[in-house]
Short mmCIF file of N, CA, C and O in Angstrom, two decimals:
data_model
loop_
_atom_site.label_atom_id
_atom_site.label_comp_id
_atom_site.label_asym_id
_atom_site.label_seq_id
_atom_site.Cartn_x
_atom_site.Cartn_y
_atom_site.Cartn_z
N MET A 1 -67.73 19.07 56.56
CA MET A 1 -66.50 19.69 55.55
C MET A 1 -64.96 18.88 55.83
O MET A 1 -64.99 18.69 56.53
N GLU A 2 -64.47 18.96 54.12
CA GLU A 2 -63.33 17.99 54.34
C GLU A 2 -62.34 19.12 54.66
O GLU A 2 -62.24 20.14 54.03
N LYS A 3 -61.25 18.70 55.53
CA LYS A 3 -59.81 19.49 55.51
C LYS A 3 -58.85 19.10 54.70
O LYS A 3 -58.93 18.22 53.91
N PRO A 4 -58.64 20.49 54.08
CA PRO A 4 -57.57 20.60 52.91
C PRO A 4 -56.10 19.77 53.35
O PRO A 4 -55.95 19.79 54.62
N PRO A 5 -55.60 18.96 52.33
CA PRO A 5 -54.04 18.55 52.75
C PRO A 5 -53.47 19.66 52.99
O PRO A 5 -53.46 20.43 52.77
N THR A 6 -52.59 18.91 54.36
CA THR A 6 -51.15 20.11 54.67
C THR A 6 -50.55 20.01 53.17
O THR A 6 -50.15 19.13 52.44
N PRO A 7 -49.58 21.12 53.06
CA PRO A 7 -48.90 20.75 51.75
C PRO A 7 -47.96 19.88 51.89
O PRO A 7 -47.46 19.43 50.61
N ASN A 8 -47.09 19.56 52.58
CA ASN A 8 -46.11 18.19 52.71
C ASN A 8 -46.70 17.19 52.82
O ASN A 8 -45.90 15.77 53.00
N SER A 9 -47.80 17.09 52.83
CA SER A 9 -48.65 15.47 53.09
C SER A 9 -49.27 14.85 51.62
O SER A 9 -48.70 15.24 50.56
N LEU A 10 -48.53 13.53 52.00
CA LEU A 10 -49.09 12.57 51.02
C LEU A 10 -50.20 12.49 50.17
O LEU A 10 -51.21 12.91 51.15
N PRO A 11 -50.66 12.48 48.75
CA PRO A 11 -51.99 12.24 48.52
C PRO A 11 -52.80 11.20 48.46
O PRO A 11 -52.43 10.24 49.19
N LEU A 12 -53.90 11.50 49.00
CA LEU A 12 -55.18 10.96 49.75
C LEU A 12 -55.33 9.49 48.56
O LEU A 12 -54.88 10.00 47.67
N PRO A 13 -55.44 8.29 48.79
CA PRO A 13 -55.81 7.18 48.24
C PRO A 13 -56.92 7.50 47.09
O PRO A 13 -56.93 6.91 45.57
N ASN A 14 -58.17 8.24 47.24
CA ASN A 14 -59.12 8.28 46.85
C ASN A 14 -58.88 9.32 45.81
O ASN A 14 -59.90 9.95 45.17
N ASP A 15 -58.00 10.20 45.48
CA ASP A 15 -57.33 11.11 44.37
C ASP A 15 -57.42 10.33 43.09
O ASP A 15 -56.84 9.57 43.12
N LYS A 16 -58.40 11.04 42.01
CA LYS A 16 -58.16 10.55 40.89
C LYS A 16 -56.69 10.87 40.02
O LYS A 16 -56.32 11.90 40.47
N PRO A 17 -55.88 9.88 39.80
CA PRO A 17 -54.75 10.21 38.60
C PRO A 17 -55.31 11.03 37.61
O PRO A 17 -56.38 11.04 37.23
N LYS A 18 -54.11 11.95 37.42
CA LYS A 18 -54.84 12.48 36.19
C LYS A 18 -54.46 12.12 35.07
O LYS A 18 -53.84 11.06 34.94
N ASN A 19 -55.37 12.44 33.51
CA ASN A 19 -55.28 11.71 32.57
C ASN A 19 -53.36 12.11 32.14
O ASN A 19 -53.17 13.26 31.87
N THR A 20 -52.61 10.91 32.18
CA THR A 20 -51.29 10.83 31.76
C THR A 20 -50.91 10.20 30.49
O THR A 20 -50.15 10.48 30.20
N GLN A 21 -51.96 10.07 29.88
CA GLN A 21 -51.40 9.34 28.44
C GLN A 21 -51.62 10.20 27.52
O GLN A 21 -52.15 11.71 27.70
N LYS A 22 -50.58 10.33 26.44
CA LYS A 22 -50.34 11.51 25.58
C LYS A 22 -51.63 10.97 24.39
O LYS A 22 -51.97 9.79 24.38
N LYS A 23 -51.76 12.17 23.95
CA LYS A 23 -52.49 12.23 22.84
C LYS A 23 -52.17 11.69 21.42
O LYS A 23 -50.95 11.84 21.17
N LYS A 24 -52.69 10.80 20.93
CA LYS A 24 -52.35 9.81 19.92
C LYS A 24 -52.61 10.95 18.69
O LYS A 24 -53.54 11.24 18.27
N ALA A 25 -51.18 10.76 17.96
CA ALA A 25 -50.71 12.07 16.72
C ALA A 25 -51.98 10.99 15.63
O ALA A 25 -51.99 9.86 15.61
N PRO A 26 -52.83 11.70 14.70
CA PRO A 26 -53.54 10.97 13.88
C PRO A 26 -52.97 10.34 12.83
O PRO A 26 -51.62 10.90 12.47
N SER A 27 -53.25 9.49 12.03
CA SER A 27 -52.52 8.95 10.89
C SER A 27 -52.64 9.87 9.74
O SER A 27 -53.86 10.29 9.56
N PRO A 28 -52.05 9.18 8.84
CA PRO A 28 -52.11 10.27 7.47
C PRO A 28 -53.36 9.98 6.93
O PRO A 28 -54.21 10.75 6.34
N GLN A 29 -54.12 8.60 7.21
CA GLN A 29 -55.44 8.34 6.68
C GLN A 29 -56.26 9.36 7.15
O GLN A 29 -57.48 9.79 6.61
N GLU A 30 -56.22 9.15 8.75
CA GLU A 30 -57.39 9.85 9.05
C GLU A 30 -57.23 11.67 8.69
O GLU A 30 -58.14 11.90 8.55
N LEU A 31 -56.26 11.61 8.53
CA LEU A 31 -56.05 13.31 7.96
C LEU A 31 -56.49 13.59 6.63
O LEU A 31 -57.28 14.63 7.25
N ILE A 32 -56.51 13.04 5.98
CA ILE A 32 -57.09 13.13 4.60
C ILE A 32 -58.43 13.13 4.95
O ILE A 32 -59.17 13.69 4.11
N SER A 33 -58.72 11.71 5.72
CA SER A 33 -60.35 11.81 5.77
C SER A 33 -60.86 13.11 6.17
O SER A 33 -62.25 13.70 6.00
N HIS A 34 -60.35 13.59 6.95
CA HIS A 34 -60.98 14.74 7.70
C HIS A 34 -61.09 16.30 6.68
O HIS A 34 -61.84 16.59 6.64
N TYR A 35 -59.61 16.28 6.06
CA TYR A 35 -59.94 17.25 4.91
C TYR A 35 -60.91 16.96 3.85
O TYR A 35 -61.58 17.87 3.44
N THR A 36 -61.27 15.69 3.64
CA THR A 36 -62.08 15.29 2.58
C THR A 36 -63.53 15.77 3.08
O THR A 36 -64.78 16.06 2.32
N THR A 37 -63.96 15.49 4.37
CA THR A 37 -64.93 16.02 4.99
C THR A 37 -65.43 17.31 5.17
O THR A 37 -66.52 17.72 4.83
N GLN A 38 -64.15 18.30 4.80
CA GLN A 38 -64.31 19.45 4.88
C GLN A 38 -64.40 20.09 3.18
O GLN A 38 -64.61 21.00 3.03
N GLY A 39 -64.32 19.28 2.32
CA GLY A 39 -64.67 19.51 1.10
C GLY A 39 -63.54 19.47 0.16
O GLY A 39 -64.21 19.88 -0.78
N LEU A 40 -62.59 19.23 0.26
CA LEU A 40 -61.43 18.82 -0.66
C LEU A 40 -61.70 17.22 -1.10
O LEU A 40 -62.04 16.37 -0.31
N ASP A 41 -60.95 17.24 -2.46
CA ASP A 41 -60.74 16.43 -2.81
C ASP A 41 -59.34 15.98 -2.48
O ASP A 41 -58.99 16.10 -1.63
N GLN A 42 -59.54 14.15 -3.05
CA GLN A 42 -58.45 13.57 -2.40
C GLN A 42 -57.30 14.14 -2.57
O GLN A 42 -56.12 14.09 -2.08
N GLU A 43 -56.79 14.47 -3.75
CA GLU A 43 -55.72 14.88 -3.94
C GLU A 43 -54.91 16.30 -3.19
O GLU A 43 -54.18 16.61 -2.61
N GLN A 44 -56.00 17.04 -3.40
CA GLN A 44 -56.25 18.45 -2.30
C GLN A 44 -55.98 18.07 -0.89
O GLN A 44 -54.99 18.67 -0.41
N ALA A 45 -56.76 17.35 -0.46
CA ALA A 45 -56.58 16.95 0.81
C ALA A 45 -55.08 16.11 1.17
O ALA A 45 -54.42 16.25 2.34
N SER A 46 -54.51 15.22 -0.07
CA SER A 46 -53.11 14.55 0.53
C SER A 46 -52.13 15.82 0.70
O SER A 46 -51.08 16.06 1.48
N ILE A 47 -52.44 17.01 -0.41
CA ILE A 47 -51.31 18.14 -0.39
C ILE A 47 -51.58 19.03 0.91
O ILE A 47 -50.23 19.12 1.48
N LYS A 48 -52.59 18.85 1.06
CA LYS A 48 -52.98 19.64 2.61
C LYS A 48 -52.07 18.77 3.88
O LYS A 48 -51.52 19.44 4.62
N VAL A 49 -52.23 17.59 3.60
CA VAL A 49 -51.71 16.63 4.88
C VAL A 49 -49.99 16.77 4.79
O VAL A 49 -49.68 17.22 5.84
N ILE A 50 -49.76 16.97 3.69
CA ILE A 50 -47.78 16.79 3.16
C ILE A 50 -47.49 18.44 3.67
O ILE A 50 -46.91 18.42 4.36
N GLU A 51 -48.63 19.27 3.76
CA GLU A 51 -47.89 20.76 3.99
C GLU A 51 -48.10 20.74 5.53
O GLU A 51 -47.20 21.31 6.10
N ASP A 52 -48.98 20.38 6.08
CA ASP A 52 -49.16 20.49 7.55
C ASP A 52 -48.25 19.52 8.16
O ASP A 52 -47.32 19.89 9.40
N LEU A 53 -47.82 18.27 7.67
CA LEU A 53 -46.72 17.44 8.30
C LEU A 53 -45.71 18.44 8.07
O LEU A 53 -44.56 18.25 8.74
N GLN A 54 -44.87 19.09 6.99
CA GLN A 54 -44.04 19.74 6.48
C GLN A 54 -43.94 20.68 7.67
O GLN A 54 -42.51 20.99 8.15
N ASN A 55 -45.02 21.92 7.88
CA ASN A 55 -44.96 22.29 8.87
C ASN A 55 -44.69 22.09 10.38
O ASN A 55 -43.63 23.25 11.28
N VAL A 56 -45.27 20.76 10.86
CA VAL A 56 -44.68 20.33 11.90
C VAL A 56 -43.22 19.87 11.81
O VAL A 56 -42.79 20.17 12.86
N LEU A 57 -42.47 19.51 11.09
CA LEU A 57 -41.42 19.07 10.66
C LEU A 57 -40.60 20.30 10.97
O LEU A 57 -39.40 20.29 11.52
N PHE A 58 -40.68 21.09 10.33
CA PHE A 58 -39.80 22.47 10.31
C PHE A 58 -40.10 23.03 11.66
O PHE A 58 -38.91 23.86 12.02
N ARG A 59 -40.91 23.09 12.40
CA ARG A 59 -41.25 23.90 13.94
C ARG A 59 -40.19 22.84 14.41
O ARG A 59 -39.61 23.55 15.37
N ILE A 60 -40.33 21.83 14.60
CA ILE A 60 -39.69 20.78 15.69
C ILE A 60 -38.11 20.94 15.33
O ILE A 60 -37.25 21.09 16.17
N ILE A 61 -37.57 20.96 13.97
CA ILE A 61 -36.56 21.51 13.55
C ILE A 61 -35.74 22.65 14.30
O ILE A 61 -34.45 22.86 14.56
N ALA A 62 -36.51 23.77 13.94
CA ALA A 62 -36.38 25.19 14.11
C ALA A 62 -35.88 25.23 15.64
O ALA A 62 -35.23 25.77 16.33
N SER A 63 -37.12 24.59 16.34
CA SER A 63 -37.11 24.72 17.58
C SER A 63 -35.68 24.01 18.40
O SER A 63 -35.32 24.01 19.45
N ASN A 64 -35.34 22.93 17.67
CA ASN A 64 -34.06 21.64 18.02
C ASN A 64 -33.05 22.82 17.80
O ASN A 64 -31.87 22.73 18.44
N ASN A 65 -32.94 23.52 16.77
CA ASN A 65 -31.57 24.01 16.58
C ASN A 65 -31.63 25.46 17.66
O ASN A 65 -30.47 26.01 17.49
N LYS A 66 -32.90 25.88 17.99
CA LYS A 66 -32.82 27.18 18.72
C LYS A 66 -32.11 26.43 20.13
O LYS A 66 -31.24 27.41 20.92
N ASN A 67 -32.75 25.18 20.52
CA ASN A 67 -32.22 25.00 21.99
C ASN A 67 -30.61 24.53 21.22
O ASN A 67 -29.71 25.08 22.46
N ARG A 68 -30.10 24.17 20.47
CA ARG A 68 -28.70 24.07 20.21
C ARG A 68 -28.06 25.08 20.14
O ARG A 68 -26.72 25.54 21.03
N LYS A 69 -28.40 26.38 19.78
CA LYS A 69 -27.95 27.57 19.97
C LYS A 69 -28.13 28.45 21.22
O LYS A 69 -26.92 28.80 21.49
N ASP A 70 -29.10 27.88 21.96
CA ASP A 70 -28.98 28.73 23.38
C ASP A 70 -27.88 27.83 24.11
O ASP A 70 -27.46 28.41 24.89
N LYS A 71 -27.88 26.20 23.80
CA LYS A 71 -26.72 25.49 24.69
C LYS A 71 -25.18 26.10 24.37
O LYS A 71 -24.71 26.16 25.29
N LEU A 72 -25.44 26.41 23.21
CA LEU A 72 -23.72 26.42 22.65
C LEU A 72 -23.65 28.42 23.18
O LEU A 72 -22.43 28.66 23.56
N MET A 73 -24.43 29.16 23.07
CA MET A 73 -24.39 30.61 23.61
C MET A 73 -23.96 30.43 24.86
O MET A 73 -23.04 31.37 25.55
N ALA A 74 -24.56 29.57 25.86
CA ALA A 74 -24.78 29.41 27.11
C ALA A 74 -23.07 28.83 27.49
O ALA A 74 -22.17 29.12 28.08
N GLU A 75 -22.55 28.10 26.71
CA GLU A 75 -21.43 27.65 26.67
C GLU A 75 -20.39 28.45 26.45
O GLU A 75 -19.36 28.60 27.30
N ALA A 76 -20.43 28.90 25.56
CA ALA A 76 -19.48 30.06 25.13
C ALA A 76 -19.28 31.36 26.19
O ALA A 76 -18.22 31.89 26.42
N SER A 77 -20.78 31.69 26.61
CA SER A 77 -20.54 32.52 27.84
C SER A 77 -19.64 31.87 29.20
O SER A 77 -18.75 32.80 29.65
N LYS A 78 -19.91 30.64 29.52
CA LYS A 78 -19.34 30.05 30.47
C LYS A 78 -17.71 30.25 29.82
O LYS A 78 -16.78 30.34 30.95
N LYS A 79 -17.20 29.78 28.78
CA LYS A 79 -15.88 29.88 28.45
C LYS A 79 -15.39 31.36 28.24
O LYS A 79 -14.37 31.49 28.97
N ILE A 80 -16.19 32.54 28.29
CA ILE A 80 -15.86 34.00 28.35
C ILE A 80 -15.31 34.08 29.70
O ILE A 80 -14.63 35.04 29.87
N ASP A 81 -16.58 33.86 30.37
CA ASP A 81 -16.32 34.02 32.14
C ASP A 81 -14.94 33.47 32.56
O ASP A 81 -14.25 34.08 33.00
N VAL A 82 -14.57 32.11 31.82
CA VAL A 82 -13.43 31.65 32.68
C VAL A 82 -12.07 32.57 32.23
O VAL A 82 -11.31 32.74 33.01
N VAL A 83 -12.54 33.11 30.77
CA VAL A 83 -10.97 33.50 30.13
C VAL A 83 -10.96 34.82 30.83
O VAL A 83 -9.72 35.44 31.19
N ASN A 84 -11.82 35.50 30.86
CA ASN A 84 -11.96 36.80 31.66
C ASN A 84 -11.25 36.66 32.69
O ASN A 84 -10.48 37.86 33.41
N SER A 85 -11.90 35.68 33.74
CA SER A 85 -11.53 35.76 35.03
C SER A 85 -10.09 35.22 35.12
O SER A 85 -9.34 35.84 35.84
N ARG A 86 -9.32 34.48 34.05
CA ARG A 86 -8.00 34.15 34.08
C ARG A 86 -7.31 35.40 33.62
O ARG A 86 -6.01 35.41 34.39
N VAL A 87 -7.71 36.20 32.81
CA VAL A 87 -7.08 37.28 32.63
C VAL A 87 -6.91 38.42 33.65
O VAL A 87 -6.05 38.89 33.88
N ALA A 88 -7.83 38.44 34.47
CA ALA A 88 -7.97 39.72 35.50
C ALA A 88 -6.79 38.35 36.81
O ALA A 88 -6.18 39.61 37.15
N ILE A 89 -6.80 37.64 36.75
CA ILE A 89 -5.86 37.00 37.85
C ILE A 89 -4.47 37.63 37.31
O ILE A 89 -3.48 37.84 38.19
N VAL A 90 -4.02 37.21 35.89
CA VAL A 90 -3.13 37.70 35.00
C VAL A 90 -2.55 39.04 35.84
O VAL A 90 -1.18 39.11 35.84
N ASP A 91 -3.75 39.82 35.08
CA ASP A 91 -3.21 41.29 35.54
C ASP A 91 -3.00 41.69 36.87
O ASP A 91 -2.22 42.38 37.52
N MET A 92 -3.53 40.87 37.50
CA MET A 92 -3.27 41.17 39.32
C MET A 92 -1.84 40.79 39.67
O MET A 92 -1.09 41.85 40.24
N LYS A 93 -1.60 39.92 38.83
CA LYS A 93 -0.17 39.38 39.15
C LYS A 93 1.04 40.29 38.68
O LYS A 93 1.94 40.65 38.92
N LEU A 94 0.68 40.64 37.24
CA LEU A 94 1.62 41.41 36.85
C LEU A 94 1.31 42.96 37.69
O LEU A 94 2.44 43.89 37.40
N ASP A 95 0.36 43.89 37.71
CA ASP A 95 0.27 44.55 38.44
C ASP A 95 1.21 44.83 40.34
O ASP A 95 1.58 45.81 40.45
N SER A 96 1.10 43.67 40.67
CA SER A 96 2.39 43.50 42.04
C SER A 96 3.30 43.21 41.77
O SER A 96 4.11 43.43 42.95
N LYS A 97 3.91 42.77 40.65
CA LYS A 97 5.44 43.07 39.87
C LYS A 97 5.70 44.70 40.02
O LYS A 97 5.28 45.74 39.74
N PRO A 98 7.25 44.66 41.07
CA PRO A 98 7.61 46.12 40.47
C PRO A 98 8.30 46.37 39.04
O PRO A 98 8.33 45.54 38.32
N GLY A 99 8.03 47.69 38.99
CA GLY A 99 8.64 48.20 37.78
C GLY A 99 10.05 48.28 37.25
O GLY A 99 10.58 47.92 38.30
N PHE A 100 10.72 48.70 36.61
CA PHE A 100 12.16 48.76 35.89
C PHE A 100 12.54 49.53 37.12
O PHE A 100 14.10 48.88 37.73
N LEU A 101 12.38 50.47 37.19
CA LEU A 101 13.24 51.51 38.05
C LEU A 101 13.02 51.38 39.85
O LEU A 101 14.35 51.06 40.59
N GLU A 102 12.17 50.04 40.16
CA GLU A 102 12.11 49.61 41.38
C GLU A 102 13.04 48.27 41.42
O GLU A 102 13.50 48.23 42.44
N THR A 103 12.69 47.66 40.47
CA THR A 103 13.72 46.45 40.42
C THR A 103 15.55 47.01 40.60
O THR A 103 16.15 46.48 41.16
N PHE A 104 15.58 48.08 39.58
CA PHE A 104 16.92 48.27 39.76
C PHE A 104 17.51 48.87 41.37
O PHE A 104 18.27 48.80 41.58
N GLY A 105 16.48 49.63 41.80
CA GLY A 105 16.97 50.15 43.18
C GLY A 105 16.74 48.86 44.00
O GLY A 105 17.65 49.06 44.72
N ILE A 106 16.12 48.12 44.08
CA ILE A 106 16.14 46.85 44.88
C ILE A 106 17.50 46.06 44.77
O ILE A 106 18.04 45.78 45.69
N GLY A 107 18.17 45.85 43.15
CA GLY A 107 19.48 45.32 43.15
C GLY A 107 20.50 46.35 43.60
O GLY A 107 21.39 45.96 43.70
N ILE A 108 20.41 47.45 43.89
CA ILE A 108 21.40 48.74 44.18
C ILE A 108 21.48 48.13 45.44
O ILE A 108 22.73 47.91 46.29
N ALA A 109 20.26 48.03 46.37
CA ALA A 109 20.07 47.94 47.51
C ALA A 109 20.48 46.62 48.37
O ALA A 109 21.40 46.52 48.97
N SER A 110 20.22 45.91 47.35
CA SER A 110 20.92 43.99 47.72
C SER A 110 22.41 43.99 47.39
O SER A 110 23.12 43.36 48.28
N GLY A 111 23.02 44.94 46.58
CA GLY A 111 24.59 44.74 46.19
C GLY A 111 25.11 45.53 47.21
O GLY A 111 26.06 44.91 47.90
N ALA A 112 24.51 46.83 47.68
CA ALA A 112 25.22 47.10 48.53
C ALA A 112 25.07 46.42 50.13
O ALA A 112 26.23 46.61 50.76
N ALA A 113 24.44 45.86 50.30
CA ALA A 113 24.06 45.00 51.57
C ALA A 113 25.03 43.85 51.37
O ALA A 113 25.89 43.44 52.11
N LEU A 114 25.17 43.25 50.19
CA LEU A 114 26.17 41.87 50.15
C LEU A 114 27.84 42.46 50.33
O LEU A 114 28.42 41.91 50.59
N ASN A 115 28.00 43.74 49.56
CA ASN A 115 28.96 44.51 49.76
C ASN A 115 29.24 44.78 51.53
O ASN A 115 30.54 44.34 51.75
N GLY A 116 28.44 45.18 52.04
CA GLY A 116 28.72 45.09 53.23
C GLY A 116 28.95 44.26 54.11
O GLY A 116 29.51 44.06 55.14
N ILE A 117 28.50 42.82 53.78
CA ILE A 117 28.24 41.75 54.45
C ILE A 117 29.69 41.05 54.38
O ILE A 117 30.41 40.85 55.18
N GLY A 118 30.17 40.99 52.95
CA GLY A 118 31.51 40.87 52.72
C GLY A 118 32.39 41.63 53.51
O GLY A 118 33.52 41.32 53.61
N SER A 119 32.57 42.88 53.51
CA SER A 119 33.54 43.63 54.26
C SER A 119 33.31 43.54 55.82
O SER A 119 34.58 43.43 56.66
N VAL A 120 32.39 43.05 56.19
CA VAL A 120 32.01 42.56 57.83
C VAL A 120 32.48 41.54 57.97
O VAL A 120 32.77 40.90 59.06
N TRP A 121 32.10 40.71 57.10
CA TRP A 121 32.61 38.87 57.54
C TRP A 121 34.24 38.50 58.16
O TRP A 121 34.29 37.65 58.67
N PRO A 122 35.25 39.10 57.15
CA PRO A 122 36.26 38.47 57.66
C PRO A 122 36.70 38.92 59.77
O PRO A 122 37.13 38.40 59.97
N HIS A 123 35.69 40.12 59.92
CA HIS A 123 36.31 40.71 61.29
C HIS A 123 35.23 39.58 62.16
O HIS A 123 35.52 39.23 63.43
N VAL A 124 33.97 39.01 61.75
CA VAL A 124 32.85 37.96 62.37
C VAL A 124 33.70 36.76 62.43
O VAL A 124 33.86 35.97 63.75
N VAL A 125 34.03 36.17 61.37
CA VAL A 125 34.98 34.90 61.54
C VAL A 125 36.32 34.99 62.38
O VAL A 125 36.57 34.10 63.25
N LYS A 126 37.06 36.46 62.52
CA LYS A 126 38.17 36.43 63.11
C LYS A 126 37.59 36.64 64.96
O LYS A 126 38.41 35.75 65.67
N GLY A 127 36.75 37.32 65.27
CA GLY A 127 35.81 37.20 66.49
C GLY A 127 35.98 36.00 66.80
O GLY A 127 35.93 35.71 68.04
N PHE A 128 34.95 34.89 66.09
CA PHE A 128 34.76 33.75 66.67
C PHE A 128 36.12 32.85 66.76
O PHE A 128 35.80 31.83 67.51
N GLY A 129 36.81 33.09 65.66
CA GLY A 129 37.98 32.40 65.86
C GLY A 129 38.95 32.51 67.35
O GLY A 129 39.68 31.68 67.86
N GLN A 130 39.10 33.54 67.81
CA GLN A 130 39.60 34.13 69.09
C GLN A 130 38.83 33.53 70.37
O GLN A 130 39.44 33.14 71.00
N ILE A 131 37.52 33.57 70.25
CA ILE A 131 36.83 32.91 70.98
C ILE A 131 36.98 31.51 71.24
O ILE A 131 37.25 30.63 72.58
N TRP A 132 36.99 30.82 70.04
CA TRP A 132 37.21 29.19 70.06
C TRP A 132 38.57 29.07 70.80
O TRP A 132 38.98 28.09 71.44
N ARG A 133 39.89 29.69 70.27
CA ARG A 133 41.49 29.71 70.67
C ARG A 133 41.46 29.92 72.54
O ARG A 133 41.86 29.02 72.49
N THR A 134 40.46 30.81 73.06
CA THR A 134 40.36 30.76 74.11
C THR A 134 39.92 29.98 74.48
O THR A 134 40.44 29.14 76.10
N ALA A 135 38.95 29.24 74.67
CA ALA A 135 38.03 28.32 75.17
C ALA A 135 38.77 26.89 75.05
O ALA A 135 38.85 26.32 75.95
N THR A 136 39.67 26.52 73.97
CA THR A 136 40.10 25.58 74.16
C THR A 136 41.77 25.35 74.50
O THR A 136 42.49 24.20 74.58
N ASP A 137 42.39 26.57 74.62
CA ASP A 137 43.69 26.81 74.84
C ASP A 137 44.06 26.51 76.13
O ASP A 137 43.40 26.97 77.40
N PRO A 138 44.44 25.17 76.66
CA PRO A 138 44.58 24.83 78.10
C PRO A 138 45.21 25.84 79.33
O PRO A 138 45.16 25.61 80.37
N SER A 139 46.15 26.41 78.46
CA SER A 139 47.45 27.25 79.04
C SER A 139 46.90 28.81 79.78
O SER A 139 47.23 28.92 80.82
N SER A 140 45.31 28.87 79.22
CA SER A 140 44.86 30.32 79.78
C SER A 140 43.51 29.88 80.41
O SER A 140 43.29 30.84 81.08
N SER A 141 43.61 28.73 81.16
CA SER A 141 42.26 28.45 81.94
C SER A 141 43.19 28.76 83.16
O SER A 141 44.16 29.01 83.68
N THR A 142 42.16 29.27 84.35
CA THR A 142 42.65 29.54 85.54
C THR A 142 41.93 28.56 86.48
O THR A 142 40.91 27.81 86.40
N ASN A 143 43.10 28.25 87.78
CA ASN A 143 42.41 27.14 88.32
C ASN A 143 42.23 28.13 89.84
O ASN A 143 42.97 28.94 90.55
N THR A 144 40.82 27.90 90.40
CA THR A 144 40.55 28.64 91.70
C THR A 144 40.40 27.49 92.59
O THR A 144 40.07 26.59 92.88
#
């Protein structure tokens, strides 16, 4: 009894390769002879071959157009998703900004703070000036 190969093992050398050759398409002469053997005359067989080839060609073109449409729709969908995410980001940024009344309140508060700093600043500078004069004045130093 043979042991089945493990799933990740390499194929055994005695495995026969599968039929990898593509089936060759029949030539127009072969198709005409096929239809004549079915009872059609030469002209009807030629017309039937042309119809078959047109149908095959139409199916190939239709499937290629479908693939292009699918790719176009997938690409358009991706672009719409990107635009949607960008709009969502802009919307979040706009929502985080203060409104008119909030901005007005912030302006009044900052104006009051600047006004307060402006009224306190001369006193602060005067205090630092006094400290500097006291530290640099040689007559006010004490000898112990």
